[in-house]
Every structure is written in structure tokens, then in C-alpha cells.
mmCIF file with all atom_site columns, C-alpha atoms and ligand atoms in Angstrom:
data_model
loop_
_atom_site.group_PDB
_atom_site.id
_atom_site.type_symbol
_atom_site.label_atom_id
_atom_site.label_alt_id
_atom_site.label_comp_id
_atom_site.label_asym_id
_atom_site.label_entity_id
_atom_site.label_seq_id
_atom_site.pdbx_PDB_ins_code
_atom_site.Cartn_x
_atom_site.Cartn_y
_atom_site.Cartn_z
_atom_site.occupancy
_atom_site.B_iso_or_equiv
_atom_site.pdbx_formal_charge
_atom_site.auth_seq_id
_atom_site.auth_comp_id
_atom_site.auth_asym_id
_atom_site.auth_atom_id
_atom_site.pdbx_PDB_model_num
ATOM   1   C  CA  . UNK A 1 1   ? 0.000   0.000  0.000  1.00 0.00 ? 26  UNK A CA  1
ATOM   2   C  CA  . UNK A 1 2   ? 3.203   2.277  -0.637 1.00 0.00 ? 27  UNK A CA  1
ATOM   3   C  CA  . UNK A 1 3   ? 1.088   3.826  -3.327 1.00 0.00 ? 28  UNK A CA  1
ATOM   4   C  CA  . UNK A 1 4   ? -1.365  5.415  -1.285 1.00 0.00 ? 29  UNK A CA  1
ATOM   5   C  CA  . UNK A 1 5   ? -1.634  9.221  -1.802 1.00 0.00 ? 30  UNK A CA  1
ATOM   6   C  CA  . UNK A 1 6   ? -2.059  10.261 2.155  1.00 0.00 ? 31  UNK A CA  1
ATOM   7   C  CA  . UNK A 1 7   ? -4.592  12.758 3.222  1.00 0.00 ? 32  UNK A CA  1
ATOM   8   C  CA  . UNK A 1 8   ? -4.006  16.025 3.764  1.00 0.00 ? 33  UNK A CA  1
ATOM   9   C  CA  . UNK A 1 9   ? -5.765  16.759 6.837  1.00 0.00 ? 34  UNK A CA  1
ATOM   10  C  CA  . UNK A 1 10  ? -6.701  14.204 9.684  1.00 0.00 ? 35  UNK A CA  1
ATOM   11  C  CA  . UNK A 1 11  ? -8.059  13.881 12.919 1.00 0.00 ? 36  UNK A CA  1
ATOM   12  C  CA  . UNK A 1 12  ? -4.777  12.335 15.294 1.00 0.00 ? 37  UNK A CA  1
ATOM   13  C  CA  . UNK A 1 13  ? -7.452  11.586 17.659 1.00 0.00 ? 38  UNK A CA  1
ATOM   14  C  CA  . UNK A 1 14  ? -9.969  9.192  15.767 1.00 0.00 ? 39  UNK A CA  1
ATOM   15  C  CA  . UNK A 1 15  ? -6.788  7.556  13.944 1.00 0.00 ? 40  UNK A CA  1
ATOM   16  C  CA  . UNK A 1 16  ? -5.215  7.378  17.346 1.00 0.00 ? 41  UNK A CA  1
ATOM   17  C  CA  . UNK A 1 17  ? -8.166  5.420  18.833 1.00 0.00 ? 42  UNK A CA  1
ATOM   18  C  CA  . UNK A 1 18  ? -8.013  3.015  15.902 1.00 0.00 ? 43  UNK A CA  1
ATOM   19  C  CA  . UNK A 1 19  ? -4.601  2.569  15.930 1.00 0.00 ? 44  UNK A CA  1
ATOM   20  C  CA  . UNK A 1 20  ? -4.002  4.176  12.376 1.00 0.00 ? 45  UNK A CA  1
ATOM   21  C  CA  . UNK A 1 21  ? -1.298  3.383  10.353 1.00 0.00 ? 46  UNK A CA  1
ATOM   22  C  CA  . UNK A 1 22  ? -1.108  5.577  6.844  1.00 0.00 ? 47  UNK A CA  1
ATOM   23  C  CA  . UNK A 1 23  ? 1.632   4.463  4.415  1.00 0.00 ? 48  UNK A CA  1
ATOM   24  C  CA  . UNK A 1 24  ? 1.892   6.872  1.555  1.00 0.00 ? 49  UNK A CA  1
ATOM   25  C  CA  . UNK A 1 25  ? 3.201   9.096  -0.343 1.00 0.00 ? 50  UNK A CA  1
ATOM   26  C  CA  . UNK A 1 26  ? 2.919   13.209 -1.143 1.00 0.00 ? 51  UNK A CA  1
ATOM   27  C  CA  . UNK A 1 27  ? 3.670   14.954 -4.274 1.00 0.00 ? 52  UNK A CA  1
ATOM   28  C  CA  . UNK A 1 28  ? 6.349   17.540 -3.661 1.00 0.00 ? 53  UNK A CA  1
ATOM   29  C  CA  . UNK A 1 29  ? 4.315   19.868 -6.157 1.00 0.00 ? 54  UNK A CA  1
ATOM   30  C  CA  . UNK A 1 30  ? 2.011   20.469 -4.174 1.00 0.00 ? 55  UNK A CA  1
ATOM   31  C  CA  . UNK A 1 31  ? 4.772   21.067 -1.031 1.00 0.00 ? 56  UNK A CA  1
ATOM   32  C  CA  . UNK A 1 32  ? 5.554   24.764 -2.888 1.00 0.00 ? 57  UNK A CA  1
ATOM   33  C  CA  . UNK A 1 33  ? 7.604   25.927 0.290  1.00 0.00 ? 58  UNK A CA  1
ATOM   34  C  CA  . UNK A 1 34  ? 9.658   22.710 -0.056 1.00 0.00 ? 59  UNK A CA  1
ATOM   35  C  CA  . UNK A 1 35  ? 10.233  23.725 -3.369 1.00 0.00 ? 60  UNK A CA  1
ATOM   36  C  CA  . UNK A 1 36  ? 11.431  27.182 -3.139 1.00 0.00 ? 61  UNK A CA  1
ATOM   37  C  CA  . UNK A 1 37  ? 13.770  25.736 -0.685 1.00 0.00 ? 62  UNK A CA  1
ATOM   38  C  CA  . UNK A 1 38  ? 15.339  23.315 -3.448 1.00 0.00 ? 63  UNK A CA  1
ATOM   39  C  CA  . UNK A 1 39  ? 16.097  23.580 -6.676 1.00 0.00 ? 64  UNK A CA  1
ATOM   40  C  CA  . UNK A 1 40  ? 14.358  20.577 -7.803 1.00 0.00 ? 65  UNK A CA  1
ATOM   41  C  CA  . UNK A 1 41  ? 12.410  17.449 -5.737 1.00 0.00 ? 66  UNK A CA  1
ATOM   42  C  CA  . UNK A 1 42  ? 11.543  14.025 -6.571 1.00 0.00 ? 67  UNK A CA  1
ATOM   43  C  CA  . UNK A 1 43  ? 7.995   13.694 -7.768 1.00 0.00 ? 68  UNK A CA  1
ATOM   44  C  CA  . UNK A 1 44  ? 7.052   11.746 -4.816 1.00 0.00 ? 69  UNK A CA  1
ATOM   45  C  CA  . UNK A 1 45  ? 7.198   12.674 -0.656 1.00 0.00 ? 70  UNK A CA  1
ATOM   46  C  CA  . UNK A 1 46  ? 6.996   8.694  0.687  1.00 0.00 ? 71  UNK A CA  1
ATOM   47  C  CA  . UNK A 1 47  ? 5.623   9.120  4.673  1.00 0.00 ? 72  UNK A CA  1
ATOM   48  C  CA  . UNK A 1 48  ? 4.838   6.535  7.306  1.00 0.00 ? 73  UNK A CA  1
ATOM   49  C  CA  . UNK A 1 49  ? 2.736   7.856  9.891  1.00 0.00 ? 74  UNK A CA  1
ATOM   50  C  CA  . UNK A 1 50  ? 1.189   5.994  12.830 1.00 0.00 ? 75  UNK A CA  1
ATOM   51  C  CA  . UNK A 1 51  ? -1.039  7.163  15.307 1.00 0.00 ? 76  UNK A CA  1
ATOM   52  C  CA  . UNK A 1 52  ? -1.432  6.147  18.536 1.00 0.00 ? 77  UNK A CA  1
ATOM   53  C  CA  . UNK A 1 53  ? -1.780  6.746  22.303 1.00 0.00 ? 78  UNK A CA  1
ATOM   54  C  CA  . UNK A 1 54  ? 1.054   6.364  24.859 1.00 0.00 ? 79  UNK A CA  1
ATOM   55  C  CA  . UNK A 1 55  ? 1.046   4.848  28.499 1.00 0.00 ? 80  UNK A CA  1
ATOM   56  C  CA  . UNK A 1 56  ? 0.158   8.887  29.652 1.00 0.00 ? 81  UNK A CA  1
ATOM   57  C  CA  . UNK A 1 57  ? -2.869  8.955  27.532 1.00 0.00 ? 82  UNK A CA  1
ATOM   58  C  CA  . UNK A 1 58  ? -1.025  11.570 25.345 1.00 0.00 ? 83  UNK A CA  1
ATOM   59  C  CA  . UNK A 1 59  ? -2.099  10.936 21.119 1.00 0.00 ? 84  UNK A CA  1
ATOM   60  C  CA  . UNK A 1 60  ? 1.320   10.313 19.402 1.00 0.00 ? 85  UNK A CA  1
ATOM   61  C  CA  . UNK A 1 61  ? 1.646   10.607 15.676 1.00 0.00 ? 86  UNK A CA  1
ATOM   62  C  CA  . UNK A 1 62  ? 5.214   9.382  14.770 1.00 0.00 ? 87  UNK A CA  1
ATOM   63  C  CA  . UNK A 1 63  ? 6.687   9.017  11.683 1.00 0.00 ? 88  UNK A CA  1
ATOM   64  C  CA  . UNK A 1 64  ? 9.344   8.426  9.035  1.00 0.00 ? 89  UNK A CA  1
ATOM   65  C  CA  . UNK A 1 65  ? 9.838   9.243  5.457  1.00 0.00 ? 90  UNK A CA  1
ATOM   66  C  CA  . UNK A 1 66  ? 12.535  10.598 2.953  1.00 0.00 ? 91  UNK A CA  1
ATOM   67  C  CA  . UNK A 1 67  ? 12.314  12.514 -0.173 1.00 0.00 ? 92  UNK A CA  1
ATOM   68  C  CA  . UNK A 1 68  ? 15.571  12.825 -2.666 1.00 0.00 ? 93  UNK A CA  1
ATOM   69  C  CA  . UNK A 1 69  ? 15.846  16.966 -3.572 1.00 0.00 ? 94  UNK A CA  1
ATOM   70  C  CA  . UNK A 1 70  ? 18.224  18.638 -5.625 1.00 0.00 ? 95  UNK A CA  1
ATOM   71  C  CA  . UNK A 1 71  ? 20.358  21.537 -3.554 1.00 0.00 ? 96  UNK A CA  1
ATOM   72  C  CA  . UNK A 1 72  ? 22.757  24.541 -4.972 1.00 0.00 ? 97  UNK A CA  1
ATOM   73  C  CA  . UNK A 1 73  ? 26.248  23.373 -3.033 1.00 0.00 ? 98  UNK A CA  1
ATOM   74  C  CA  . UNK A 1 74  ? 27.447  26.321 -1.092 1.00 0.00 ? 99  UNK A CA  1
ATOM   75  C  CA  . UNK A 1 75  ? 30.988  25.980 -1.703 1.00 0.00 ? 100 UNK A CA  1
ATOM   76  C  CA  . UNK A 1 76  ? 30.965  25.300 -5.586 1.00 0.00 ? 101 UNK A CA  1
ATOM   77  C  CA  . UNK A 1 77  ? 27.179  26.399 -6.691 1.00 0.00 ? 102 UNK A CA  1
ATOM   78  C  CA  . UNK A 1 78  ? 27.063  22.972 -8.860 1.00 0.00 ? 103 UNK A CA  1
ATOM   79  C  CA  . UNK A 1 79  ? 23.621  21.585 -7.961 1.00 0.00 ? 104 UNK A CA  1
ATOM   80  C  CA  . UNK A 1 80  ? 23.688  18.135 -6.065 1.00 0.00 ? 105 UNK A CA  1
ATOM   81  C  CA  . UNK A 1 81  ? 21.567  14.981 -4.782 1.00 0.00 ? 106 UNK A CA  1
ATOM   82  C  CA  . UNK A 1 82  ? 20.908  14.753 -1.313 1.00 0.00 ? 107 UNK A CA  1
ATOM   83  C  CA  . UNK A 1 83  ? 17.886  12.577 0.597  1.00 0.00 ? 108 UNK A CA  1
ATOM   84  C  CA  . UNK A 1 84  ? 16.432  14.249 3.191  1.00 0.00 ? 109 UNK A CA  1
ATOM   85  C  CA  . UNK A 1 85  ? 15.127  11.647 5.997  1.00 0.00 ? 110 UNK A CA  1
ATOM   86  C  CA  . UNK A 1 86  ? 11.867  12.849 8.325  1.00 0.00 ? 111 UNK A CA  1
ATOM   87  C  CA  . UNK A 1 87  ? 11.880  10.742 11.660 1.00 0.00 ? 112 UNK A CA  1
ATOM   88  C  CA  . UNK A 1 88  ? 9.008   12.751 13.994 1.00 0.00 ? 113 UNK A CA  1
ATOM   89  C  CA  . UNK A 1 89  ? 7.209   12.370 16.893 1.00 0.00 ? 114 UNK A CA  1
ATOM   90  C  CA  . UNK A 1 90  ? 4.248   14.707 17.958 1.00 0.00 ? 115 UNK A CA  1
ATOM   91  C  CA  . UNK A 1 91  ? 1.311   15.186 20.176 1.00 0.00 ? 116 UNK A CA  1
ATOM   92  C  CA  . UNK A 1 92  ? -1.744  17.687 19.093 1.00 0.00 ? 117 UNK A CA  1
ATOM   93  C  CA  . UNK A 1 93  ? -2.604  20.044 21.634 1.00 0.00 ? 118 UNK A CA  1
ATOM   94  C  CA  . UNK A 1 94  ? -5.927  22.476 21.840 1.00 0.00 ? 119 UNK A CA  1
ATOM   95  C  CA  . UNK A 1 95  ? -3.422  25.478 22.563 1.00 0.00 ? 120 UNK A CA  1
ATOM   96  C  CA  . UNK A 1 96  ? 0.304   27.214 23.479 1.00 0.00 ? 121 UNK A CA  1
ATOM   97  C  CA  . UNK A 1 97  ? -0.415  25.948 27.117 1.00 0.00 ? 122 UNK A CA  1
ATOM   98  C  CA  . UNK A 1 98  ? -0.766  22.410 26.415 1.00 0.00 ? 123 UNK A CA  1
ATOM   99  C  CA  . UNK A 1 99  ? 2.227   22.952 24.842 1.00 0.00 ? 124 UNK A CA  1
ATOM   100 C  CA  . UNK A 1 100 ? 4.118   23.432 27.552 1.00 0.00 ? 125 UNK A CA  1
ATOM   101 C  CA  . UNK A 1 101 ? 2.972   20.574 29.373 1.00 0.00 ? 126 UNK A CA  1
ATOM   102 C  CA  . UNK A 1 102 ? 3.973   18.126 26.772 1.00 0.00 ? 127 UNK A CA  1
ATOM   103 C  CA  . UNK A 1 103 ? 7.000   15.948 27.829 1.00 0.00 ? 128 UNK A CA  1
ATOM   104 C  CA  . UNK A 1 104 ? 10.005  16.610 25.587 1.00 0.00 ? 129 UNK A CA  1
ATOM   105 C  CA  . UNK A 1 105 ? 10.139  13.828 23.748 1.00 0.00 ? 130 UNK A CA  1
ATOM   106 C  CA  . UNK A 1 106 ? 7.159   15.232 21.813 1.00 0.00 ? 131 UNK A CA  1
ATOM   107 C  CA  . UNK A 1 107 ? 7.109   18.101 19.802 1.00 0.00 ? 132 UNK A CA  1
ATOM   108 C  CA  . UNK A 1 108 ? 3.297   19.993 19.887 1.00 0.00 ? 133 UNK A CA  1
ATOM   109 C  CA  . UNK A 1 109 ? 0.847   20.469 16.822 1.00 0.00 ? 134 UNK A CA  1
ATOM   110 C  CA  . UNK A 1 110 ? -2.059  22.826 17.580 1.00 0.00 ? 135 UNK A CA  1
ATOM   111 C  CA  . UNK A 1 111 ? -5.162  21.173 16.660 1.00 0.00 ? 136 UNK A CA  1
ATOM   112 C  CA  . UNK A 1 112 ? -7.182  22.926 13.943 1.00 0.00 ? 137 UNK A CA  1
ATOM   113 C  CA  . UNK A 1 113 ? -11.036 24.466 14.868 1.00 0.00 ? 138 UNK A CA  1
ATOM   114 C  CA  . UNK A 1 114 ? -11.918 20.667 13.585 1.00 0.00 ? 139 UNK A CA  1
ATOM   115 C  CA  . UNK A 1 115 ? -10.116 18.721 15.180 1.00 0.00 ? 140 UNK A CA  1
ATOM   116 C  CA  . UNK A 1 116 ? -7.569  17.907 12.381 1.00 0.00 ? 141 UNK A CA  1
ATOM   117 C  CA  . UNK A 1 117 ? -3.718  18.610 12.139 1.00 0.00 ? 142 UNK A CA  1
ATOM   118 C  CA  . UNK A 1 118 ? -2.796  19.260 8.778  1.00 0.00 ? 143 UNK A CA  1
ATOM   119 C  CA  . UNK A 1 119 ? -0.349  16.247 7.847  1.00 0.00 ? 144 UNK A CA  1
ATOM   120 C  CA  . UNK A 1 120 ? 1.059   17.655 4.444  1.00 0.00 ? 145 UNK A CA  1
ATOM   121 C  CA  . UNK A 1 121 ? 1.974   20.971 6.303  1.00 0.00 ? 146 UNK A CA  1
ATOM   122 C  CA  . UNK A 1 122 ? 3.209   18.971 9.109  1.00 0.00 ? 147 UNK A CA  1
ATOM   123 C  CA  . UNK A 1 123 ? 5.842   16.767 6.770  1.00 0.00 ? 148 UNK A CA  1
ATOM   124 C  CA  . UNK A 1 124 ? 6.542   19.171 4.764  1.00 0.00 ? 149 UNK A CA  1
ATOM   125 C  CA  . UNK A 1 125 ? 7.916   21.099 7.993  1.00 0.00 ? 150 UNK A CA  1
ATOM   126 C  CA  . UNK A 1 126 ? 9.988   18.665 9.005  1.00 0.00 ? 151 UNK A CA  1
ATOM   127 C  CA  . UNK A 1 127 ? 11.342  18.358 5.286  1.00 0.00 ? 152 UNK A CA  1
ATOM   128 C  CA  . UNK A 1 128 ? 11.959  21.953 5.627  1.00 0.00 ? 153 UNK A CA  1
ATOM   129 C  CA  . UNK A 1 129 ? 14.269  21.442 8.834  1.00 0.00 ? 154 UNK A CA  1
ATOM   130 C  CA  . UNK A 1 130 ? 15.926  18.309 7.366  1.00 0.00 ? 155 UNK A CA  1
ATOM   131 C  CA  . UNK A 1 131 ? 17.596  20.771 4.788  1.00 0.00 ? 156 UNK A CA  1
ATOM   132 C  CA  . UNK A 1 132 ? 20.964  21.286 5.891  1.00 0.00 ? 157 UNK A CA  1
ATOM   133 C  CA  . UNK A 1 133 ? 21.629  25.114 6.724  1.00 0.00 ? 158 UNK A CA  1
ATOM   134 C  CA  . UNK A 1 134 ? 24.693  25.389 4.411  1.00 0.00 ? 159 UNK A CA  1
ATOM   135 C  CA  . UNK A 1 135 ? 24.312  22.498 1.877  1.00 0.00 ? 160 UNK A CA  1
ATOM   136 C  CA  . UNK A 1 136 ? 27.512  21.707 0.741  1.00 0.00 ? 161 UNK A CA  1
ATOM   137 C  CA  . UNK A 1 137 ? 28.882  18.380 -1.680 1.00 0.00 ? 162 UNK A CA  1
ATOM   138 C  CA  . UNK A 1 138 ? 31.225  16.012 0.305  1.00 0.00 ? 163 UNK A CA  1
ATOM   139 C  CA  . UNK A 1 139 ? 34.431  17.477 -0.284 1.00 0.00 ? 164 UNK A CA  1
ATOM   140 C  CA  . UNK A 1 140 ? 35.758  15.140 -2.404 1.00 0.00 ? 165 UNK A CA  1
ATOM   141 C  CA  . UNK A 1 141 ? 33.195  15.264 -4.421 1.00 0.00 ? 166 UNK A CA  1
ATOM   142 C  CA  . UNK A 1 142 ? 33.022  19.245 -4.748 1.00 0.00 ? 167 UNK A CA  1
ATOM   143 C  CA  . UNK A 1 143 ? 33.934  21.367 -7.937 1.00 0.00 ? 168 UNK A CA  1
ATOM   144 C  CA  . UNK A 1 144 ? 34.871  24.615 -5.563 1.00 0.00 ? 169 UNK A CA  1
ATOM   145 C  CA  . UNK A 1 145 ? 38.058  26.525 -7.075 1.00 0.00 ? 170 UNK A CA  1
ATOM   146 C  CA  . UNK A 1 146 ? 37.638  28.186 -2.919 1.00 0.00 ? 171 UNK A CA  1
ATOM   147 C  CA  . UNK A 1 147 ? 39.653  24.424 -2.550 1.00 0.00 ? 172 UNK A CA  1
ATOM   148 C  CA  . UNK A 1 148 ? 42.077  24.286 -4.830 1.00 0.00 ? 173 UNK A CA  1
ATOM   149 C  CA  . UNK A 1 149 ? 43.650  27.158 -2.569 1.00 0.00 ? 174 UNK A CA  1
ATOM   150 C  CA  . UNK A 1 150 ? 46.932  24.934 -2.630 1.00 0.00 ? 175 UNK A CA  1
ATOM   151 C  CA  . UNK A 1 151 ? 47.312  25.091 -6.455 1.00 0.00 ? 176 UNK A CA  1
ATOM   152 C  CA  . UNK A 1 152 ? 48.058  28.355 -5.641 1.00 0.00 ? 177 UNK A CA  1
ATOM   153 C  CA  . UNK A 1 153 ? 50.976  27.859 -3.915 1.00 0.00 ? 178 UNK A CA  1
ATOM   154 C  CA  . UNK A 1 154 ? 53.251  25.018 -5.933 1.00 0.00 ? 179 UNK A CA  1
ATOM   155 C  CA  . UNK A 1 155 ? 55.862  25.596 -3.448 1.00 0.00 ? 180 UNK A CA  1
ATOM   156 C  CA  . UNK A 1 156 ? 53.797  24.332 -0.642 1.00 0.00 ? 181 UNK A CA  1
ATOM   157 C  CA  . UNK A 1 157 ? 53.253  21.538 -2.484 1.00 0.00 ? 182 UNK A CA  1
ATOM   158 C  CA  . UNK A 1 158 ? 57.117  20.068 -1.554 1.00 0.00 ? 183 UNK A CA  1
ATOM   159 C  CA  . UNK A 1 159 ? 56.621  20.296 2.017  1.00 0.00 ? 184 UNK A CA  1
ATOM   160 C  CA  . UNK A 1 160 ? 54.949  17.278 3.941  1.00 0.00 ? 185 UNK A CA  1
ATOM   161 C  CA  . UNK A 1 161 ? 51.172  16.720 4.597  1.00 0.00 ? 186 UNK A CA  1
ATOM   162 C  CA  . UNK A 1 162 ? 50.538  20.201 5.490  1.00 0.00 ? 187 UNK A CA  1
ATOM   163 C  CA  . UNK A 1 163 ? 47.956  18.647 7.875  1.00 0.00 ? 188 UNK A CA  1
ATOM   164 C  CA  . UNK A 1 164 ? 50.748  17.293 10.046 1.00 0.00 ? 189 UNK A CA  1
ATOM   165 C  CA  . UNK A 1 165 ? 51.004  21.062 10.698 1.00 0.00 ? 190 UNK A CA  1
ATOM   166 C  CA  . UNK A 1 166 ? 47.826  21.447 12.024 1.00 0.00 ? 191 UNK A CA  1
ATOM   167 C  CA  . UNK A 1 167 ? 47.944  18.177 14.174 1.00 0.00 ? 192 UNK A CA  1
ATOM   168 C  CA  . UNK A 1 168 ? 50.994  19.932 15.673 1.00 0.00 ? 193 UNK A CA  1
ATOM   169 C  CA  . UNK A 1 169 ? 48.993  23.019 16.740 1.00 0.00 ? 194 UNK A CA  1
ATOM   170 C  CA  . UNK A 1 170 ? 46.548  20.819 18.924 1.00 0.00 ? 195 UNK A CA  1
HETATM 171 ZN ZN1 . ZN  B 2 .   ? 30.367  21.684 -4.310 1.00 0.00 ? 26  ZN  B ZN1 1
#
């Protein structure tokens, strides 16, 4: 049932008393923040969400999921793969006080005037804060001329591993 296109909204509550368990997927066009932070996203955002209620009575909806984007490297501007993985836990609340009271293991989701959270929002959140601040390729992998600082300097080049320096400074 990986197929599954997931809802948008839900009520954590209901699915919590059933024991809910939604396998799906999202398509990153319609995820338009998650775009804007990329420049380009596979077609599909595959989720796992279960909901359920813990030994404090507290609804949990936990989840995992990935989704493969495209990001500008920082260092060398050459666009580059990189698959950002979701792994969430949270507990709907009614407001900012309940909040508060959650135990931190959970992170809060303010219930809507229905009763729903809004799932899509909700992963594509967490995609947003998977995004690494500086995206950058590995550096062996990297294009940057900022690197190739030692070309610069042949006559460095004759000297040891200039890292042996830098152990030495420790
Ligand atoms: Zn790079």
C-alpha cells in the first residue's frame, strides 16, 4: 500500500483510537515551500505515519519518510543529490499551554477548529528542517576553485602533509 496518496488533513485523535497506520506518499508539487527551498524534488514525498496513544494517555503521531531533492552546493554552486530523511514524533494540543505541558520527547501540533492537524503541512515542515543550513557536496566530491587554494601555492606543495602542521597546533 506504498502507493497510497495520504490525506491532507486528519483527525490524530480518531486515527489514534483506531490505531491508524497511513503508508503513503505526497507529491512535492504540491509542497511549494519545499520547493522554493530546493532547486528541484523528486515527484514523490513517501511518509509513514502511525497514530497512537502512549502509556500517559497523550495521542502520538510518529513518523518516518525521505524525499531525494536537488540543492545549490554552497561551496561550488554545482547543484547536487541529497535525501532528506523525516523521523518525527508529535502530540496535538488544543493550545500554546498544552504545549508546555507536553514531555520533551514530543514536539506539539495545535489542533485545527476541527479537530484535524494538517499532515502535508506537518511533513513538509519537518522536510523543511531536514535541509541542511549550508548544503555543501562532500568534499571530495566538490567542484569549488575556494579548494584548490593549494594550487596556488606550488611551493607548498614540496613540504609534507601540510595537515601534520595542524595536528601539531593541537
Ligand atoms: Zn560543491
Amino acid at each position: 500500500m506504498q502507493n497510497l496518496k495520504l490525506p491532507i488533513t486528519i483527525n490524530p485523535i480518531k486515527s489514534a483510537q483506531q490505531r491508524s497506520v497511513c503508508n503513503g506518499r505526497y507529491l512535492s508539487s504540491e509542497m511549494n515551500r519545499l520547493l522554493a527551498a530546493c532547486e528541484s524534488c523528486c515527484e514523490h514525498v513517501h511518509v509513514s505515519v502511525k497514530f497512537d496513544v502512549d502509556e500517559l494517555g497523550l495521542v502520538v503521531i510518529s513518523g518516518k519518510g525521505s524525499a531525494t531533492v536537488s540543492l545549490a552546493c554552497q561551496r561550488c554552486t554545482e547543484a547536487f543529490e541529497h535525501k532528506l530523511e523525516l523521523d518525527f514524533k508529535f502530540s496535538p494540543v488544543k493550545d500554546a499551554e498544552a504545549a508546555e505541558n507536553l514531555p520533551s520527547y514530543y514536539d506539539a501540533i495545535e489542533l485545527d477548529e476541527n479537530g484535524e492537524v494538517n499532515l502535508r503541512e506537518l511533513v513538509e515542515d519537518e522536510l523543511l528542517l531536514a535541509i541542511p543550513l549550508i548544503p555543501r557536496h562532500e568534499l571530495e566530491q566538490c567542484q569549488s576553485p575556494a579548494d584548490s587554494v593549494w594550487g596556488k601555492l606550488p611551493e607548498e606543495l614540496d613540504k609534507p602533509n601540510p595537515f601534520d602542521v595542524l595536528k601539531k597546533l593541537k
